[in-house]
mmCIF file of C-alpha atoms in Angstrom:
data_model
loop_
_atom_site.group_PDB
_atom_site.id
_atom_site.type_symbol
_atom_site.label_atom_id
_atom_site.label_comp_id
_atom_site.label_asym_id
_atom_site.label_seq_id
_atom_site.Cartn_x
_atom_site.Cartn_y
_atom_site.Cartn_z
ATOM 1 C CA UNK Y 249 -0.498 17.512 14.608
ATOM 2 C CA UNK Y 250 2.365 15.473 13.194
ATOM 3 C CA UNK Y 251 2.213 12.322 10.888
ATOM 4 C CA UNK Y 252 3.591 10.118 8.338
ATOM 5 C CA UNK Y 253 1.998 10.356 4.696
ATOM 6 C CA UNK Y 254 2.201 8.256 1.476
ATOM 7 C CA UNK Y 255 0.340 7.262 -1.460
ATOM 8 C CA UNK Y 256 1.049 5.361 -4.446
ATOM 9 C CA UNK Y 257 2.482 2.624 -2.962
ATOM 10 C CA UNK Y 258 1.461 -0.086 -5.702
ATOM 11 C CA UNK Y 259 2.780 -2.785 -3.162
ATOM 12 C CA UNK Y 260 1.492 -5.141 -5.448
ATOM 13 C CA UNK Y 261 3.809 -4.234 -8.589
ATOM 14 C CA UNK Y 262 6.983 -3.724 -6.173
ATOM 15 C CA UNK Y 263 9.883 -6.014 -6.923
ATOM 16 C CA UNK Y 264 10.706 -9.040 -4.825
ATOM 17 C CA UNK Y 265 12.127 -7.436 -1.500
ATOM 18 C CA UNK Y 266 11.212 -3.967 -1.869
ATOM 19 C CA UNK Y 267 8.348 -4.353 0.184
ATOM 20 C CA UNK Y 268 8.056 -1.375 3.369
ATOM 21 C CA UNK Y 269 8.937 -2.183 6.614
ATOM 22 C CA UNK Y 270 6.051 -0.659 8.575
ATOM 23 C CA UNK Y 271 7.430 -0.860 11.827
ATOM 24 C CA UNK Y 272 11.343 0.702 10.519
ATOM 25 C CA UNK Y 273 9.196 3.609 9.148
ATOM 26 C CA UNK Y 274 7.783 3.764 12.596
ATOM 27 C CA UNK Y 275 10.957 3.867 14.145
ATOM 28 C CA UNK Y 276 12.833 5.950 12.063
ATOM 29 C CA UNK Y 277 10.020 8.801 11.616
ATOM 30 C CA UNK Y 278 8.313 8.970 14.810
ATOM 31 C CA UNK Y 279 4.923 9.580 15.011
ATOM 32 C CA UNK Y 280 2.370 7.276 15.646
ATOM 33 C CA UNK Y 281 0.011 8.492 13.006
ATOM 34 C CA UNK Y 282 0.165 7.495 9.526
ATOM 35 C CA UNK Y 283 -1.698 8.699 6.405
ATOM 36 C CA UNK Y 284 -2.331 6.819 3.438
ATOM 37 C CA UNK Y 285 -3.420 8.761 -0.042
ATOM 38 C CA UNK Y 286 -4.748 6.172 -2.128
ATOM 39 C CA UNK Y 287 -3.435 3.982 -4.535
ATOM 40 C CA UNK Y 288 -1.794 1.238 -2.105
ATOM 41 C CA UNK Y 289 -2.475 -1.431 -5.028
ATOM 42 C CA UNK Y 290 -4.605 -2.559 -7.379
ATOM 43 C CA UNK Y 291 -7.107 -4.361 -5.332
ATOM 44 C CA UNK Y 292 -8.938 -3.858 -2.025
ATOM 45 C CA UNK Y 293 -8.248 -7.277 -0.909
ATOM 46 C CA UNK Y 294 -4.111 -6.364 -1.419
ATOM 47 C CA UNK Y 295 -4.917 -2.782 -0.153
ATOM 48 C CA UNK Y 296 -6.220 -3.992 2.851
ATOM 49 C CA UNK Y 297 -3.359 -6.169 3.641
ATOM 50 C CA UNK Y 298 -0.635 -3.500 3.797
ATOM 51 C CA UNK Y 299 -3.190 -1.398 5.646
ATOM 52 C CA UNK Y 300 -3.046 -4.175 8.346
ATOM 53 C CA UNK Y 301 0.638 -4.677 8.320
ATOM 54 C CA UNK Y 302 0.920 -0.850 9.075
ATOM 55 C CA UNK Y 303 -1.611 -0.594 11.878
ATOM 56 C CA UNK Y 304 0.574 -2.717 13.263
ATOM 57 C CA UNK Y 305 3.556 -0.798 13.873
ATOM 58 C CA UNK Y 306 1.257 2.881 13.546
ATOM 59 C CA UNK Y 307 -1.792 3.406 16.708
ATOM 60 C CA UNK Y 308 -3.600 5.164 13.625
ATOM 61 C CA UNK Y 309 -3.828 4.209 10.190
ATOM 62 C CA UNK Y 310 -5.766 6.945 8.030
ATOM 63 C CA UNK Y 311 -6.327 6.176 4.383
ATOM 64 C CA UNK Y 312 -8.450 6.789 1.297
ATOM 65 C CA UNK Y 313 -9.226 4.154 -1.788
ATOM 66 C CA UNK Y 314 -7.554 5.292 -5.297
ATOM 67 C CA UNK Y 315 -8.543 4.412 -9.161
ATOM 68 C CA UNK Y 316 -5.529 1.624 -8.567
ATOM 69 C CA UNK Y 317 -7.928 -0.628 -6.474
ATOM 70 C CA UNK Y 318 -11.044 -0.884 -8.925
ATOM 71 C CA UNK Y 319 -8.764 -1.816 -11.502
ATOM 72 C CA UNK Y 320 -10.108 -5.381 -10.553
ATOM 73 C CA UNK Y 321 -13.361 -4.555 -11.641
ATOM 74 C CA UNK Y 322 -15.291 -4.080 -8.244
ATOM 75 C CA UNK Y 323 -17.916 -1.006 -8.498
ATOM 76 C CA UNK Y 324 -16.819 1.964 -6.556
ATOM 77 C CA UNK Y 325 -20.326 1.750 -3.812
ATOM 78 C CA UNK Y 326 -19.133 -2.197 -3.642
ATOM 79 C CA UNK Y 327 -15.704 -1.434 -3.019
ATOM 80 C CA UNK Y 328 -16.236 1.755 -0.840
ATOM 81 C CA UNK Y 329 -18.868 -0.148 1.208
ATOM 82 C CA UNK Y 330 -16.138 -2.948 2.179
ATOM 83 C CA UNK Y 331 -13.945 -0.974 2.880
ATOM 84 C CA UNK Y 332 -16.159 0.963 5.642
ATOM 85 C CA UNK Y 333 -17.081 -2.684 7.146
ATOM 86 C CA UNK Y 334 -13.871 -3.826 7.047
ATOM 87 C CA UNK Y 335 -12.386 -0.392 8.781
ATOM 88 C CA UNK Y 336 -15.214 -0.390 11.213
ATOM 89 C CA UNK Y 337 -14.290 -3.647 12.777
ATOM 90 C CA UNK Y 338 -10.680 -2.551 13.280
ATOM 91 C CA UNK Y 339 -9.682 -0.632 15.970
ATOM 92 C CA UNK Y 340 -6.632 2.252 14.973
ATOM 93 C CA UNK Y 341 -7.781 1.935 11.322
ATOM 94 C CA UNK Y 342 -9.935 4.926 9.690
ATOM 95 C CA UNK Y 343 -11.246 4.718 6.314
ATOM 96 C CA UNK Y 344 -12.136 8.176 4.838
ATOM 97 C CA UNK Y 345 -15.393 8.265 2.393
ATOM 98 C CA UNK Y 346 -16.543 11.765 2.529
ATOM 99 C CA UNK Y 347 -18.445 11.107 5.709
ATOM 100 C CA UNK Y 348 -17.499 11.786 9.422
ATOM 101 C CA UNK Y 349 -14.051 11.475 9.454
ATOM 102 C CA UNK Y 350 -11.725 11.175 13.250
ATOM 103 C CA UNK Y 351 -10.945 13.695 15.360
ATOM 104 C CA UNK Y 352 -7.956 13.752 17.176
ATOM 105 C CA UNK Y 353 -7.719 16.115 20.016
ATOM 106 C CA UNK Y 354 -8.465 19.592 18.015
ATOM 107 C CA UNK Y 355 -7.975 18.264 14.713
ATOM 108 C CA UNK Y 356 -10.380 16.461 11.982
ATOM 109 C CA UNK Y 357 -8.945 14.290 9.882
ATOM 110 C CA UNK Y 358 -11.486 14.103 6.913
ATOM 111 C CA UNK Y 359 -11.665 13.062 3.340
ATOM 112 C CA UNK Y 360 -12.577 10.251 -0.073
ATOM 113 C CA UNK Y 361 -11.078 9.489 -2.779
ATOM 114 C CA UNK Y 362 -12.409 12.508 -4.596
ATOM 115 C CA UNK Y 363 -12.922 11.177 -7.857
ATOM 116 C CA UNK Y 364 -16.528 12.332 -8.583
ATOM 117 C CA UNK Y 365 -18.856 14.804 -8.326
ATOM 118 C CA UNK Y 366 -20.952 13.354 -5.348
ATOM 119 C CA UNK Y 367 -17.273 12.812 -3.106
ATOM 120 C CA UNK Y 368 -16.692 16.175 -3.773
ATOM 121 C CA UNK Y 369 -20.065 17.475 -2.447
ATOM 122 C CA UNK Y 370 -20.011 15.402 0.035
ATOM 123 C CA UNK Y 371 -16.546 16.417 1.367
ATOM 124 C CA UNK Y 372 -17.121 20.378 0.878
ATOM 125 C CA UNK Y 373 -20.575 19.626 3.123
ATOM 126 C CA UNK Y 374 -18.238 17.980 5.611
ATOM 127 C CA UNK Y 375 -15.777 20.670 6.062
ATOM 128 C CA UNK Y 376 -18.397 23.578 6.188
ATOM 129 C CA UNK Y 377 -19.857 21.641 9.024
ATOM 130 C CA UNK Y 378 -16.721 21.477 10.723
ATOM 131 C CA UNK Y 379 -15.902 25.017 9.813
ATOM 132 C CA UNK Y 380 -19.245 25.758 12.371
ATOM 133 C CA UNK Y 381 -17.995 22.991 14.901
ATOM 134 C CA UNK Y 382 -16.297 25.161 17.646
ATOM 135 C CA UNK Y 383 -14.731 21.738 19.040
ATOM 136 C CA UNK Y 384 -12.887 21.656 15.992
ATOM 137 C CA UNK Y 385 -10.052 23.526 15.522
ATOM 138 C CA UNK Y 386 -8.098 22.367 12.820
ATOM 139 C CA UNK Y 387 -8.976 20.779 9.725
ATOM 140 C CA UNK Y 388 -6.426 18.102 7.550
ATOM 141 C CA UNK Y 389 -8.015 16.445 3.935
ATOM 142 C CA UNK Y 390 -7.110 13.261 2.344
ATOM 143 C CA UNK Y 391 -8.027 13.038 -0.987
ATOM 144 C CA UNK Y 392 -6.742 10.699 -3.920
ATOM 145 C CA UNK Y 393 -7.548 13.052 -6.631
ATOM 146 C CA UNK Y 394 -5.554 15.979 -7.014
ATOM 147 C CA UNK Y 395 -7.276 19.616 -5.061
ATOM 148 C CA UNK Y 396 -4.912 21.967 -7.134
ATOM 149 C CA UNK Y 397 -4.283 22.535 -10.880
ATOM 150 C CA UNK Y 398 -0.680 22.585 -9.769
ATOM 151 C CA UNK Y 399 -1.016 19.595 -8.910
ATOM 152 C CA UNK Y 400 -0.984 17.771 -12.254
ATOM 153 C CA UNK Y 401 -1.662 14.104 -12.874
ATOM 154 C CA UNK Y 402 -0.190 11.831 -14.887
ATOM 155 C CA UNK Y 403 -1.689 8.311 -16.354
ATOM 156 C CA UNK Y 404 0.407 4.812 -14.847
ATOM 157 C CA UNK Y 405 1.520 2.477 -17.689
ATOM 158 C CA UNK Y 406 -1.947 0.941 -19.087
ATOM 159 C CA UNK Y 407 -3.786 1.713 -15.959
ATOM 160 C CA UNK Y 408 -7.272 3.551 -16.713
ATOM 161 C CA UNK Y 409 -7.882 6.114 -14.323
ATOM 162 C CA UNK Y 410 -11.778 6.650 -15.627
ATOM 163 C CA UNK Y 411 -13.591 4.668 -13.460
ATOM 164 C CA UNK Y 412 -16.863 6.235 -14.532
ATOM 165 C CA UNK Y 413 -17.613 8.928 -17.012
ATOM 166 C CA UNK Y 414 -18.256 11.474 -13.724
ATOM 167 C CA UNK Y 415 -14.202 11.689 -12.683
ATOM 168 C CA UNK Y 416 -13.537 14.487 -10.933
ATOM 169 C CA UNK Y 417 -10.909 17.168 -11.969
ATOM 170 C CA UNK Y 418 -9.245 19.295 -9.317
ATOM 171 C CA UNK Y 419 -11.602 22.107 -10.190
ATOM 172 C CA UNK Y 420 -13.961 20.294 -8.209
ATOM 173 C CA UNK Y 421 -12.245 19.656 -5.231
ATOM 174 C CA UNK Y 422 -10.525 22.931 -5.453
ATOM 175 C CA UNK Y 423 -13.807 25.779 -4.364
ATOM 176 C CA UNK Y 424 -13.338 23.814 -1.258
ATOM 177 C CA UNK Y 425 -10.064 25.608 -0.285
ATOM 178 C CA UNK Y 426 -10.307 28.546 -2.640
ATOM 179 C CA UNK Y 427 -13.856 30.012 -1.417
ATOM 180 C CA UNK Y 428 -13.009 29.123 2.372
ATOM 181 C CA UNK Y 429 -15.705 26.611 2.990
ATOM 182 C CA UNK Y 430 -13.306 25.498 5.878
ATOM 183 C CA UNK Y 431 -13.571 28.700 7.694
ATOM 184 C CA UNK Y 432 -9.674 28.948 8.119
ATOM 185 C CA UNK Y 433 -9.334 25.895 9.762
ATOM 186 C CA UNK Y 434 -8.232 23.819 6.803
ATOM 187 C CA UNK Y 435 -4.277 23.701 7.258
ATOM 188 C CA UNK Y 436 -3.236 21.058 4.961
ATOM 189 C CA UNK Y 437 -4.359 19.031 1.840
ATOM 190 C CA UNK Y 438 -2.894 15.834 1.316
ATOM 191 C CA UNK Y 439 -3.176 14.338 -1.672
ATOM 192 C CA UNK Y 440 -1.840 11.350 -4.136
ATOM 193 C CA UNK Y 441 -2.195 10.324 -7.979
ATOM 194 C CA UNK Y 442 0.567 13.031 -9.446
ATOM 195 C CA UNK Y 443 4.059 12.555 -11.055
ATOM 196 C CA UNK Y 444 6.528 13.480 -8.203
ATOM 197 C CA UNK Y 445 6.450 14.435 -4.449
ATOM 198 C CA UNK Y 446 5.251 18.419 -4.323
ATOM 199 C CA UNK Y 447 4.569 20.540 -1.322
ATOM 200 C CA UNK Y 448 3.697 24.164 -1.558
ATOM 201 C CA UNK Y 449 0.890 26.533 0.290
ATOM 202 C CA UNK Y 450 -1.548 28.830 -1.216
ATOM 203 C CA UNK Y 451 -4.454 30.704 0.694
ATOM 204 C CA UNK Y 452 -2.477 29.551 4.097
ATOM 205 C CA UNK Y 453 -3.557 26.169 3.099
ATOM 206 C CA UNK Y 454 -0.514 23.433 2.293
ATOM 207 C CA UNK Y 455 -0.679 20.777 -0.022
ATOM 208 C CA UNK Y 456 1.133 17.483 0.050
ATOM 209 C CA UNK Y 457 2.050 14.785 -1.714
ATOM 210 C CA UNK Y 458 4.138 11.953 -1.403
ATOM 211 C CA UNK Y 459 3.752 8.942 -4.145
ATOM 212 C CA UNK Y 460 6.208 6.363 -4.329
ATOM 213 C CA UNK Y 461 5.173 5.893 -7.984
ATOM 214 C CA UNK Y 462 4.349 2.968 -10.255
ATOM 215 C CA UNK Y 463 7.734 0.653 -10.878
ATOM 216 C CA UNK Y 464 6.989 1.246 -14.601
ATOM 217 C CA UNK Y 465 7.422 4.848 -14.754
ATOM 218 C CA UNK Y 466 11.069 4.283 -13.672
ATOM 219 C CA UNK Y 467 10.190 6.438 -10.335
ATOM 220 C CA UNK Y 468 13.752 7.290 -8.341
ATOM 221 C CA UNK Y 469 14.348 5.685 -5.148
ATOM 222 C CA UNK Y 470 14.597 5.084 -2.532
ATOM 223 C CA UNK Y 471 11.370 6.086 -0.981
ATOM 224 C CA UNK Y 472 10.856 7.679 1.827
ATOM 225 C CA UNK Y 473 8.031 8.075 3.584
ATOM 226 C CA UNK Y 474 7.434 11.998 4.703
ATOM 227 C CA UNK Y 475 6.547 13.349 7.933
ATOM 228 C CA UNK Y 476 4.010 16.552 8.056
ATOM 229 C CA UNK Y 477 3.780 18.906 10.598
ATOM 230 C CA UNK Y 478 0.731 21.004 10.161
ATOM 231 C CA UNK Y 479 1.929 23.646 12.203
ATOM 232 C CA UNK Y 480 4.794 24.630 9.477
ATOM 233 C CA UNK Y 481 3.906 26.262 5.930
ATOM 234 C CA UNK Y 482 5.889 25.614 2.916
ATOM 235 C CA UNK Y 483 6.469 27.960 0.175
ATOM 236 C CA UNK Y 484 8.568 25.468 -1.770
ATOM 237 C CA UNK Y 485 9.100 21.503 -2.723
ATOM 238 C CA UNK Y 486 9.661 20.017 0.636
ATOM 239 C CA UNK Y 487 10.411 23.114 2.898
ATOM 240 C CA UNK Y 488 12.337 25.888 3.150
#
């Protein structure tokens, strides 16, 4: 399975003309899929937006909800809720919460934000069923929060990234992986809310990230949004 990933966007803190062109990224990268790891701006209302104005240039527009959109002050069950309605009544557009997930072909797509304890139950109790699904044959994750210790995280500016006093670490996400709930189907992990772009494997499973970064922390441009192939393994920051 091939698509495009990002995260981090913070479309709504971009300068004047900086904006993505959705349907250029199409063209240029080409795949029709595209992944979105949380963090697309700081409210669901602005979030949802850019999530339209890819779907239209993407048939499939996968994403999670980061800290970044709460920062409004909506409750995470509010805010996850209306996000599921809003997903469900738009077709090409799947909103990951730790539940079901979408297959496509061989290969679920699954995933939440990731931030507390109950997303992270939720998700490992979604991949070990998978793991037991012989109609499944490949496994990808989408979580905000960060499934490796490698993969550190860094605050943005002034932004609070407790949204509750039950934020997850990546020791929580990370049994998951580590103990093989997935049953070797898990291929790769992709992930947002960290410093620079990484990509590395461990345990044959490859973890991604791609943020373009928050215009305060002076993050390099241009950006470019990354294509993933889950068929390859990386041993090193953006291939071999």
């Amino acid at each position: 399975m091939k698509f495009a990933l990002a995260s981090d966007l913070y479309t709504d803190c971009s300068p004047a003309g900086e904006q993505i062109d959705w349907r250029l990224v199409r063209q240029w990268i080409g795949v029709d899929i595209l992944v979105i790891a949380g963090n697309t701006s700081g409210s669901l209302e602005r979030t949802w937006v850019e999530v339209l104005a890819a779907r239209e240039a993407f048939d499939r527009v996968i994403f999670v909800d980061g800290n970044h959109e709460f920062q409004a002050g909506l409750s995470v069950p509010e805010g996850m809720e209306t996000l599921r309605h809003l997903a469900a009544r738009n077709d090409g557009i799947h909103y990951l919460d730790g539940r079901a997930g979408v297959l496509i072909r061989h290969t679920l797509v699954c995933g939440v934000a990731g931030w507390h304890a109950d997303q992270a139950a939720m998700l490992a109790c979604r991949i070990s069923e998978a793991a037991a699904d012989p109609t499944i044959g490949e496994i990808v994750v989408v979580t905000h929060a960060a499934p490796h210790p490698f993969s550190r995280v860094v605050p943005v500016c002034n932004e609070t990234a407790t949204l509750t006093d039950e934020t997850v670490e990546s020791t929580n996400l990370a049994p998951i992986w580590s103990d093989c709930l997935d049953g070797g189907k898990l291929t790769v992990w992709c992930f947002g809310h960290a410093p620079h772009p990484m990509d590395f494997t461990e345990s044959g499973v490859r973890f991604v990230c791609n943020p373009r970064g928050h215009p305060c922390t002076g993050a390099p441009g241009p950006y470019s949004i990354h294509l993933v192939d889950t068929s390859l393994l990386t041993g090193d920051m953006w291939g071999d």
